[in-house]
Every structure is written in structure tokens, then in C-alpha cells.
Amino acid sequence: MEANYTQEARLYRELVRCEMFRHTVFQGEQRPGFLLPQPVWVESLLAALACHDDTGEVDKHRNTALEAITDTGGQWNGGAFDWASDSDSRLGPVLELVTGGVYIWLPFSQIRSLESPQPTRLTDLLWKPVNITLVNGDTHGAWLFTRYSGSESASDALRLCRETAWQDGPGETTVRALGQKVWLTSHGDISLLDMAHCTFHAQENDGA
């Protein structure tokens, strides 16, 4: 039993460390890791983060990314969608996760399927376990972020993932989200807390 507690403590130290690193990525100070070679448009999203409040440069880089992104359809919990994107425009169609002690950005176009249990613990309001199959067939046990970066300083409702709030700016292309993580899709919104199963109609060469 003591070994189990030690292993769990090590896991949560790792998740907290990745949460702190995640914050530096959104500040444009660090880069996330990747599981596969990332599409070119991911570099444009990261370049927009590095521009901070230079609205002209932020919009230029993010618009470059938006023009290059192709829609990836799929199904979640029984409903179909033609496209999906994080409701925080700084991410677009990118999944944030932790695997192997590394904070990862994973484009939806590189995902074949996600399997995640319903939340049962308070820690699921921060990080939720998930099994991921990539388009190349590789599988990974990982942790999803179910709350947006910066929510720890927000209201109780946002900190506890009871709701989501959005803030515009800087520039015309930036929408920052706080609280419960939500994807926008052609079929409606997806809460990552509620998502149990999701498949994407992605091909292996789509992620290049």
C-alpha cells in the first residue's frame, strides 16, 4: 500500500510540474512536446503565443495557421461532427495532454481515437486519464487537461470546472478560455469532462 501511495504521489508531482510548464508555453516562453512530427500550422500557433500583446503579429501568425488547417471530422459519445476545435483559439484543433512526464500538443488530425472514463475523483477536475490511439497505430496512456490554464486564479465556478468563460484579445483572433475545457464542433460543444469515447476520421498523412 505504501508503494501505491508513493507511485501516486510521484504521478501528481509530475502532473503539477507539467501544469506549471503549460503556463510557460501559453506565455510564449517554452515549446510543448509532440508525439509525431507536427503540421506546419502548429508552428504558426506557437509563433502567435510568442508575440504576446503585439496584436498585429498575433493575428498574422494565427491567421496563417487558420488558413492552413484542414477540418477533421469524427464521432464522440454517439454524435458525429464535421470539424472540431478547442474553444480557446490559441489552441485550435489541438489536444493538450501529459504522457511520459511531458506536456504535449497533439493535433486532432493525428488522433484515431480517445477513450476516457467518466470522472470519479476530484483530481479529474484537473487531469483525466485517457487512452489514445494515433493515426499510425501507436497507443499511449495519458492525462487530459480538463481545465484551462490560468483557471486556478479565477472564480470558484471556473476553478471547479462548473462552467466556462471566454475573454477576447489581444487582436481579432484571440479568444482565451477559463474553467471547464470545451471543444467546439459542427454538432455542438463537447465537454472533456463528459467525453468517454471520441474517434477522428484522420489519415496517417493528414498530420504532416
Coordinates of C-alpha atoms in Angstrom, one line a residue:
M1 CA 0.0 0.0 0.0
E2 CA 2.8 2.4 0.8
A3 CA 4.3 1.7 -2.6
N4 CA 1.0 2.6 -4.2
Y5 CA 0.9 5.9 -2.3
T6 CA 4.5 6.7 -3.4
Q7 CA 3.6 6.0 -7.0
E8 CA 0.5 8.2 -6.9
A9 CA 2.5 11.0 -5.2
R10 CA 5.1 10.8 -8.0
L11 CA 2.4 10.9 -10.6
Y12 CA 0.8 14.0 -9.2
R13 CA 4.1 15.8 -8.8
E14 CA 4.7 15.1 -12.5
L15 CA 1.3 16.5 -13.4
V16 CA 1.8 19.6 -11.3
R17 CA 5.2 20.2 -12.9
C18 CA 3.6 19.8 -16.4
E19 CA 0.8 22.2 -15.4
M20 CA 3.4 24.8 -14.5
F21 CA 5.3 24.2 -17.7
R22 CA 2.0 24.5 -19.6
H23 CA 1.6 28.0 -18.3
T24 CA 5.1 29.0 -19.7
V25 CA 4.0 27.6 -23.1
F26 CA 1.0 29.9 -23.2
Q27 CA 3.3 32.8 -22.2
G28 CA 5.4 32.0 -25.3
E29 CA 8.4 31.1 -23.2
Q30 CA 8.6 27.3 -23.9
R31 CA 7.5 24.8 -26.5
P32 CA 5.3 21.8 -25.9
G33 CA 6.4 18.3 -26.8
F34 CA 4.9 16.3 -29.7
L35 CA 4.2 12.6 -30.3
L36 CA 4.5 12.9 -34.1
P37 CA 6.1 15.4 -36.5
Q38 CA 3.7 18.4 -36.1
P39 CA 1.9 20.1 -39.0
V40 CA 3.4 23.4 -40.2
W41 CA 0.4 25.3 -38.9
V42 CA 1.3 24.4 -35.3
E43 CA 4.4 26.5 -35.6
S44 CA 2.2 29.5 -36.5
L45 CA 0.1 28.9 -33.4
L46 CA 3.2 28.9 -31.3
A47 CA 4.6 32.0 -33.0
A48 CA 1.4 33.8 -32.1
L49 CA 1.9 32.9 -28.5
A50 CA 5.4 34.3 -28.6
C51 CA 4.2 37.7 -29.9
H52 CA 2.4 38.4 -26.5
D53 CA 0.4 41.6 -26.9
D54 CA 1.7 42.7 -30.4
T55 CA -1.8 42.4 -31.9
G56 CA -0.7 42.7 -35.5
E57 CA 1.8 39.9 -35.2
V58 CA -0.5 37.7 -33.1
D59 CA -3.2 38.0 -35.8
K60 CA -0.8 37.5 -38.7
H61 CA 0.6 34.2 -37.3
R62 CA -2.8 32.8 -36.1
N63 CA -4.5 33.7 -39.5
T64 CA -1.6 31.8 -41.2
A65 CA -2.4 28.8 -39.1
L66 CA -6.2 29.1 -39.7
E67 CA -5.7 29.2 -43.4
A68 CA -3.5 26.0 -43.3
I69 CA -5.7 23.9 -41.0
T70 CA -7.9 21.3 -42.6
D71 CA -11.1 20.1 -40.9
T72 CA -11.0 16.7 -39.2
G73 CA -14.4 15.1 -38.6
G74 CA -15.3 12.3 -36.2
Q75 CA -17.7 11.0 -33.6
W76 CA -18.0 11.4 -29.9
N77 CA -20.3 9.6 -27.4
G78 CA -22.5 8.7 -30.3
G79 CA -22.7 12.1 -32.1
A80 CA -21.0 12.9 -35.4
F81 CA -19.2 16.1 -36.3
D82 CA -17.6 17.5 -39.4
W83 CA -15.0 19.6 -37.6
A84 CA -13.8 20.3 -34.1
S85 CA -11.6 22.9 -32.4
D86 CA -10.8 23.9 -28.8
S87 CA -12.9 26.8 -27.7
D88 CA -9.6 28.6 -26.8
S89 CA -8.4 30.0 -30.2
R90 CA -4.8 29.8 -29.0
L91 CA -5.0 26.0 -29.4
G92 CA -7.3 25.5 -32.4
P93 CA -7.7 21.7 -33.3
V94 CA -5.1 20.6 -30.7
L95 CA -5.4 18.3 -27.7
E96 CA -3.3 19.1 -24.6
L97 CA -2.1 16.1 -22.7
V98 CA 0.6 14.7 -20.5
T99 CA 2.3 11.4 -21.2
G100 CA 5.7 10.1 -20.1
G101 CA 6.1 13.2 -17.9
V102 CA 6.0 15.6 -20.9
Y103 CA 3.4 18.3 -21.7
I104 CA 2.2 17.5 -25.3
W105 CA 0.3 19.2 -28.1
L106 CA -1.4 16.7 -30.3
P107 CA -3.3 17.9 -33.4
F108 CA -6.7 16.2 -33.9
S109 CA -5.5 15.2 -37.3
Q110 CA -3.0 12.8 -35.7
I111 CA -5.6 11.1 -33.5
R112 CA -7.5 7.9 -34.4
S113 CA -9.4 7.5 -31.1
L114 CA -9.7 8.6 -27.4
E115 CA -11.1 6.5 -24.6
S116 CA -11.6 8.2 -21.2
P117 CA -13.6 7.1 -18.2
Q118 CA -16.2 9.3 -16.6
P119 CA -14.8 11.5 -13.8
T120 CA -14.8 9.9 -10.3
R121 CA -12.2 11.8 -8.3
L122 CA -11.7 15.4 -7.5
T123 CA -8.4 15.3 -9.4
D124 CA -10.4 14.5 -12.6
L125 CA -11.4 18.2 -12.5
L126 CA -7.8 19.0 -13.4
W127 CA -6.4 15.9 -15.2
K128 CA -8.4 13.0 -16.5
P129 CA -6.9 9.6 -17.7
V130 CA -7.2 8.8 -21.4
N131 CA -6.0 6.1 -23.7
I132 CA -5.0 7.5 -27.1
T133 CA -4.6 5.7 -30.4
L134 CA -2.7 7.7 -33.0
V135 CA -3.2 7.5 -36.8
N136 CA 0.0 5.4 -37.1
G137 CA -1.5 2.8 -34.7
D138 CA 0.7 3.8 -31.7
T139 CA -1.1 3.8 -28.3
H140 CA -0.4 5.9 -25.3
G141 CA -1.8 6.1 -21.8
A142 CA -2.0 9.8 -20.9
W143 CA -3.8 12.5 -19.0
L144 CA -6.1 15.1 -20.4
F145 CA -6.3 18.7 -19.1
T146 CA -10.0 19.2 -18.2
R147 CA -9.4 22.8 -17.1
Y148 CA -7.9 25.7 -18.9
S149 CA -4.6 27.2 -17.9
G150 CA -5.0 30.2 -15.6
S151 CA -8.3 28.9 -14.1
E152 CA -6.6 28.5 -10.7
S153 CA -6.8 32.2 -10.2
A154 CA -10.4 32.6 -11.4
S155 CA -13.8 32.3 -9.6
D156 CA -14.8 29.1 -7.7
A157 CA -17.2 28.1 -10.6
L158 CA -14.3 28.3 -13.1
R159 CA -11.7 26.7 -10.8
L160 CA -14.0 23.8 -10.1
C161 CA -14.9 23.2 -13.8
R162 CA -18.6 24.1 -13.3
E163 CA -18.6 26.5 -16.2
T164 CA -16.5 28.0 -18.9
A165 CA -15.9 31.7 -19.6
W166 CA -14.2 33.4 -22.6
Q167 CA -12.2 36.6 -22.9
D168 CA -11.4 38.4 -26.2
G169 CA -8.0 39.7 -27.2
P170 CA -5.3 40.7 -27.9
G171 CA -6.1 41.1 -31.5
E172 CA -9.1 39.9 -33.5
T173 CA -8.1 36.2 -33.5
T174 CA -7.6 35.6 -29.7
V175 CA -10.2 34.1 -27.5
R176 CA -8.9 32.9 -24.2
A177 CA -10.9 30.4 -22.2
L178 CA -11.1 29.7 -18.5
G179 CA -12.8 27.0 -16.5
Q180 CA -14.0 23.7 -17.9
K181 CA -12.3 22.6 -21.1
V182 CA -14.7 22.7 -24.1
W183 CA -14.4 21.8 -27.8
L184 CA -16.5 23.5 -30.4
T185 CA -17.8 21.2 -33.2
S186 CA -20.3 21.3 -36.0
H187 CA -22.5 19.0 -33.8
G188 CA -22.3 21.2 -30.7
D189 CA -20.0 21.7 -27.8
I190 CA -18.0 18.8 -26.2
S191 CA -17.0 18.9 -22.6
L192 CA -13.8 17.0 -22.0
L193 CA -15.2 16.0 -18.6
D194 CA -18.1 14.3 -20.2
M195 CA -16.3 12.8 -23.2
A196 CA -15.9 9.0 -22.8
H197 CA -15.2 8.0 -26.4
C198 CA -14.1 10.0 -29.4
T199 CA -12.9 8.9 -32.9
F200 CA -11.4 11.1 -35.6
H201 CA -11.6 10.4 -39.4
A202 CA -7.9 11.1 -39.7
Q203 CA -5.5 9.5 -42.1
E204 CA -1.8 9.0 -41.3
N205 CA -0.6 11.6 -43.9
D206 CA -3.1 14.2 -42.6
G207 CA -0.9 15.1 -39.7
A208 CA 2.1 16.1 -41.9

